[in-house]
mmCIF file of C-alpha atoms in Angstrom:
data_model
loop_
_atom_site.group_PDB
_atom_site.id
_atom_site.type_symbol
_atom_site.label_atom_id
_atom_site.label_comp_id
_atom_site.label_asym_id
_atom_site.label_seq_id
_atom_site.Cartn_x
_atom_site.Cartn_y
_atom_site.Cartn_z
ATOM 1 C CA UNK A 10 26.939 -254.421 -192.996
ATOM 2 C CA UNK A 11 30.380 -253.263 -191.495
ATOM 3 C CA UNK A 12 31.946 -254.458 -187.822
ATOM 4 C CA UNK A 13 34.492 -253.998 -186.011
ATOM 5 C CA UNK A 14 35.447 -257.329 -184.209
ATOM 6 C CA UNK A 15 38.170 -257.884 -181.491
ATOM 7 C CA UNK A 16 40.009 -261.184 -180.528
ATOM 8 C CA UNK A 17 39.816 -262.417 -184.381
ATOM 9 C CA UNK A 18 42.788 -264.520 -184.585
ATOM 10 C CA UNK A 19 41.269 -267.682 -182.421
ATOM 11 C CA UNK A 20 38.241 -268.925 -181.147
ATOM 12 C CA UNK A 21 34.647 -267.368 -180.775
ATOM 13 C CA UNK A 22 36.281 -263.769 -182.903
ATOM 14 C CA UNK A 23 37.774 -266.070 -185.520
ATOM 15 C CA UNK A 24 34.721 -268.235 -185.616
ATOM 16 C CA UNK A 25 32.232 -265.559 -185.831
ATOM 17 C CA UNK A 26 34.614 -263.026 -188.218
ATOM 18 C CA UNK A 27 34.696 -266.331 -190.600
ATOM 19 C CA UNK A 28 31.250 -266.386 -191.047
ATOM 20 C CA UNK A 29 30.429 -262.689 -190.833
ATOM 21 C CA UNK A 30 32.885 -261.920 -194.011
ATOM 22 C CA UNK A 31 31.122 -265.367 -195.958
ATOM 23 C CA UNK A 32 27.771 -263.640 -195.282
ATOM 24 C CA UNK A 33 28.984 -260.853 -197.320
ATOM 25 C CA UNK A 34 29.595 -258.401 -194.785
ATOM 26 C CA UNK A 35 32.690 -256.526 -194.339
ATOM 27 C CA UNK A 36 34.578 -256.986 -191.051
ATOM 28 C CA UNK A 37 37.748 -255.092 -189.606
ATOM 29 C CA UNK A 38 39.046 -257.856 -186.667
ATOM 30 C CA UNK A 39 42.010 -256.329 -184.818
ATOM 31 C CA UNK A 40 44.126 -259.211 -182.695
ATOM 32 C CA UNK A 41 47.607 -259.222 -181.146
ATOM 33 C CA UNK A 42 48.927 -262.157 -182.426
ATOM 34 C CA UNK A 43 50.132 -260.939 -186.339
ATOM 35 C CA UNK A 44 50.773 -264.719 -187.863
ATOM 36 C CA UNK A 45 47.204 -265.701 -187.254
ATOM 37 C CA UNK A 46 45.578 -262.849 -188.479
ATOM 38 C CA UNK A 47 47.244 -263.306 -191.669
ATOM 39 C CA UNK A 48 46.382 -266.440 -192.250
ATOM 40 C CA UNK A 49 42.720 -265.667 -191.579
ATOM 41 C CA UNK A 50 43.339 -262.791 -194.396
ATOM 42 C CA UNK A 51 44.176 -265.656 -196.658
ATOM 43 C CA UNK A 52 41.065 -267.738 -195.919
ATOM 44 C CA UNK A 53 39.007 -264.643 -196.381
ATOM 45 C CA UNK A 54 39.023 -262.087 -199.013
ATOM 46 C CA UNK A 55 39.005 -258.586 -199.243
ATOM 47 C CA UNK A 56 36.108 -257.634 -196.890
ATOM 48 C CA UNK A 57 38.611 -258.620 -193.934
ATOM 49 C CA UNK A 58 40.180 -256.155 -192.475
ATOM 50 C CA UNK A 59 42.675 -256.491 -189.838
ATOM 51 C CA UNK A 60 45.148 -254.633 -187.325
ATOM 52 C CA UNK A 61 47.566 -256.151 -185.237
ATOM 53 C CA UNK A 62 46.819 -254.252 -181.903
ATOM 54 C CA UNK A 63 47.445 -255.579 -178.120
ATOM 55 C CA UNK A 64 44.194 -253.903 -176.010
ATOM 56 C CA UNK A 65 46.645 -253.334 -173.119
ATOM 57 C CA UNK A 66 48.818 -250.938 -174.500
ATOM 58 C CA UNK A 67 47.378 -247.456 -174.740
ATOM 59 C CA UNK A 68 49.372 -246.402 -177.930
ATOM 60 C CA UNK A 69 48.434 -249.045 -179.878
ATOM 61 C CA UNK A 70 44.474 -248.179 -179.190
ATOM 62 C CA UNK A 71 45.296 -244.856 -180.309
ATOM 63 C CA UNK A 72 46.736 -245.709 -183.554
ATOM 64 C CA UNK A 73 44.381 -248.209 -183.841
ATOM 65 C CA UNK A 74 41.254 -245.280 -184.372
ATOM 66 C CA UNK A 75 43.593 -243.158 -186.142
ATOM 67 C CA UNK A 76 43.798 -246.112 -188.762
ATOM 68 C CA UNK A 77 40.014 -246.268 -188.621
ATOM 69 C CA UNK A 78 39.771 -242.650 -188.672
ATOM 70 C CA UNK A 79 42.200 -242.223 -191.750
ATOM 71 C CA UNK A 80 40.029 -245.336 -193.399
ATOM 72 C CA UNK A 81 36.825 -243.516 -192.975
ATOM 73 C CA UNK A 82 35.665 -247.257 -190.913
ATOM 74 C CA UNK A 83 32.230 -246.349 -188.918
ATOM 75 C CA UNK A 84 30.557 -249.914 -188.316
ATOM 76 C CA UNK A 85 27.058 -250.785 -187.573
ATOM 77 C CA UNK A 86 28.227 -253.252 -185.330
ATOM 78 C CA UNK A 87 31.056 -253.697 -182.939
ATOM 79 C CA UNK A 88 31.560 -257.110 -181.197
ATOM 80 C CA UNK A 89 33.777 -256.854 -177.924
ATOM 81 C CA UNK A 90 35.186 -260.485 -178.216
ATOM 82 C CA UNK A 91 38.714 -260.029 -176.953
ATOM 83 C CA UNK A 92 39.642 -261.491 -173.786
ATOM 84 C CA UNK A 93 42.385 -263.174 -171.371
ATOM 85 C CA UNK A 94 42.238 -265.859 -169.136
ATOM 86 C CA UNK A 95 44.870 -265.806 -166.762
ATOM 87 C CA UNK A 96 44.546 -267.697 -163.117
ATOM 88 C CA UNK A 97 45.745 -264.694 -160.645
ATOM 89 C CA UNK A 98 45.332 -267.095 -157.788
ATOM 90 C CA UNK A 99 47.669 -270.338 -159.048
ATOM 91 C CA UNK A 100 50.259 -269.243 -156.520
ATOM 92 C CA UNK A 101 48.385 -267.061 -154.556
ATOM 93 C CA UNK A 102 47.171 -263.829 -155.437
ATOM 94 C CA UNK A 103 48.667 -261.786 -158.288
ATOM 95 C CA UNK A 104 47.540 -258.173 -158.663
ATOM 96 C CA UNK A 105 49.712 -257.492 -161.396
ATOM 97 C CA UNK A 106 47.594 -260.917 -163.631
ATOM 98 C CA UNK A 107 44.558 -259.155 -162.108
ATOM 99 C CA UNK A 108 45.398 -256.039 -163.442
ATOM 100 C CA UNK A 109 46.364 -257.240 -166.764
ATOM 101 C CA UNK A 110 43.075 -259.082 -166.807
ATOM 102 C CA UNK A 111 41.060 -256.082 -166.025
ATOM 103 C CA UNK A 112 42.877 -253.779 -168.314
ATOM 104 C CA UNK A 113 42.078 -256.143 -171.415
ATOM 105 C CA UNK A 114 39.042 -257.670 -170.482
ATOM 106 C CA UNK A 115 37.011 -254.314 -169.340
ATOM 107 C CA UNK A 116 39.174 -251.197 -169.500
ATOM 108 C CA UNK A 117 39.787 -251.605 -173.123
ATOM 109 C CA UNK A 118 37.088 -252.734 -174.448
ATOM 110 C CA UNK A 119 35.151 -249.350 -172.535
ATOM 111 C CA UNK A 120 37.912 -247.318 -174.480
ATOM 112 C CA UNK A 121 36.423 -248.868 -177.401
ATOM 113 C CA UNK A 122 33.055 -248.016 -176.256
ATOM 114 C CA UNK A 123 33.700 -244.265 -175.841
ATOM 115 C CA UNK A 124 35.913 -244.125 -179.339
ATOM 116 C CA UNK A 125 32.911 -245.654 -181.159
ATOM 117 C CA UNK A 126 29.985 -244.003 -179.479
ATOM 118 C CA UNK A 127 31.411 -240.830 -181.012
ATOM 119 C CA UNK A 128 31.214 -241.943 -184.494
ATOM 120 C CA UNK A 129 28.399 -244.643 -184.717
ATOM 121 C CA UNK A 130 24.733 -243.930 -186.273
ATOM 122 C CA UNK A 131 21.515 -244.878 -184.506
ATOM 123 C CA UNK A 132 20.787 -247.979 -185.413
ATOM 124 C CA UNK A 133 24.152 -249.337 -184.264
ATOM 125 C CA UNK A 134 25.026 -252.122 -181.998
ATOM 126 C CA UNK A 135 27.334 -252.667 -179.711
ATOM 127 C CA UNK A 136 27.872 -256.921 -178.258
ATOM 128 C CA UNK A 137 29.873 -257.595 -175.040
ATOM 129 C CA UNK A 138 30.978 -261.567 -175.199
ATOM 130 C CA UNK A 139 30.818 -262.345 -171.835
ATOM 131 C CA UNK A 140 30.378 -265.967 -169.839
ATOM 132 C CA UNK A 141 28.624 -267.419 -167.515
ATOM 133 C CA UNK A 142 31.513 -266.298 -164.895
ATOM 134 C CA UNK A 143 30.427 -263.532 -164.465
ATOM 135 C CA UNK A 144 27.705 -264.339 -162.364
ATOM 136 C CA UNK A 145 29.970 -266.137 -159.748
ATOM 137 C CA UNK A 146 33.615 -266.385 -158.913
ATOM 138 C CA UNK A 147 35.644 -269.225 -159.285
ATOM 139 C CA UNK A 148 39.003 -269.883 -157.318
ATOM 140 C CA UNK A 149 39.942 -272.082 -160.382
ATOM 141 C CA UNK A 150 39.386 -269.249 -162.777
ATOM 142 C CA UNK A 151 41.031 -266.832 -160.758
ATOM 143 C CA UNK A 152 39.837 -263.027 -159.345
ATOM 144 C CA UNK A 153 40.201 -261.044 -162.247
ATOM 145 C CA UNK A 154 38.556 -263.445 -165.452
ATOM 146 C CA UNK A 155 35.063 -263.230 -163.722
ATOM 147 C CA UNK A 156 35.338 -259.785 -162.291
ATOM 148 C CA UNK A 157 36.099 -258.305 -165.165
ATOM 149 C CA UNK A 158 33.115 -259.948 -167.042
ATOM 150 C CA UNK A 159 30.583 -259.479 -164.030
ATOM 151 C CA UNK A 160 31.803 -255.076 -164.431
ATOM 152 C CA UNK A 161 31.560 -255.187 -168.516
ATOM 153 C CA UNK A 162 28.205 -256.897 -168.081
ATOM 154 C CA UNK A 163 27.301 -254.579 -165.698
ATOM 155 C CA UNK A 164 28.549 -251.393 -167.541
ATOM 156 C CA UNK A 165 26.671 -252.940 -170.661
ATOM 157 C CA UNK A 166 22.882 -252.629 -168.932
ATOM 158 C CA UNK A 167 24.030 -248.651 -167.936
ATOM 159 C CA UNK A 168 24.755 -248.404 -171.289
ATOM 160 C CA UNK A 169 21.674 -249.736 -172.828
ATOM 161 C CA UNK A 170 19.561 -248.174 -170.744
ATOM 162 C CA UNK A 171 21.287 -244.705 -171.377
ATOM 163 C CA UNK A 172 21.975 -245.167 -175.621
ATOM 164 C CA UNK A 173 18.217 -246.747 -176.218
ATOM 165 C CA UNK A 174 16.688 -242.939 -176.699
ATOM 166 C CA UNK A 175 20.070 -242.973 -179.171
ATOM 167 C CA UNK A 176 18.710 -246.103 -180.713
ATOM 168 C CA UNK A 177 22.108 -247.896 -180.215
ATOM 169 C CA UNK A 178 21.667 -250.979 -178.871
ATOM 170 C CA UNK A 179 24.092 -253.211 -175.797
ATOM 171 C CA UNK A 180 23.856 -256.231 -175.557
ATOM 172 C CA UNK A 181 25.938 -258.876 -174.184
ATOM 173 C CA UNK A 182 26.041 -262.472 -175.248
ATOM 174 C CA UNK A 183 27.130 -265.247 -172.514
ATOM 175 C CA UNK A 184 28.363 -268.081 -173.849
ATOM 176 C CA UNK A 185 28.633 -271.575 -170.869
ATOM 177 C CA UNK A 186 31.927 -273.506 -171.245
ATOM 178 C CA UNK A 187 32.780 -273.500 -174.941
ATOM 179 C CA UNK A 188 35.839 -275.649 -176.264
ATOM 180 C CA UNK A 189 38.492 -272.647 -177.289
ATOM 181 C CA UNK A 190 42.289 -272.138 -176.448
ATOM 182 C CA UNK A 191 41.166 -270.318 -173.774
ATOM 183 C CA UNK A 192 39.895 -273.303 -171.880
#
């Protein structure tokens, strides 16, 4: 099987793009962070992928599916892992964190949605990674972490309910407190 994986070089999208490529399946992770995506491309072999790509900059999405355009990549499954935790509240509110948050966190990964939707088969799934933080704020985790993951979880059940006729699935996966960087 093909996916398309974001957040690869650390944590749950390295974790789970390790395994999906040892399974046999072929995987194209994008990350922003160059270094550690190549040195994932070393551990794996040629059924990784990658693309150096930072989700909040709008040209870089755009040569990012002109890549998988030009590569002919259509995957049966794409994995929304990418994500930043930022506190927007450590000094009082900061709408420019929040906004950075949001952008990443839900704004690109619906840009993702509507680029794939275009170009996926039935049978296709897409996975939001959320967390359990999205079913309650937390002044310690800031405004925008769990807002953004309460709206993608949210968008996520419109979607399924509107792509099931399509037979594409959404689903999204929340993980509790999980030992990564991000923590």
């Amino acid at each position: 099987m093909k996916y398309f994986v974001t957040g690869v070089s650390s944590g749950i999208g390295r974790n789970l793009t390790y395994e999906l490529v040892k399974k046999g399946n072929a995987v194209w992770g994008i990350a922003r962070r160059e270094e550690l995506l190549k040195s994932l491309k070393k551990e794996l072999d040629n059924n990784f992928i990658y693309s150096r790509v930072d989700l909040s900059k709008e040209s870089e999405i755009k040569h990012l599916f002109t890549e998988l355009s030009r590569h002919k990549f259509v995957p049966d499954v794409v994995a929304l892992n990418a994500g930043v935790y930022e506190n927007d509240l450590l000094e009082g509110f900061s709408h420019a964190k929040f906004e950075r948050i949001v952008k990443i966190n839900l704004l690109s990964a619906m840009k993702l949605v509507e680029y794939f939707l275009n170009v996926m088969k039935p049978g296709s799934q897409f996975i939001a990674i959320s967390s359990l933080s999205a079913f309650r704020g937390n002044p310690n985790e800031g405004v925008g972490y769990s807002s953004s993951k309460a709206a993608l979880s949210n968008a996520f059940e419109s979607l399924y309910l509107k792509y099931k006729k399509r037979d594409i699935v959404f689903t999204t996966v929340y993980f509790g407190p999980i030992d990564t960087p991000m923590n």
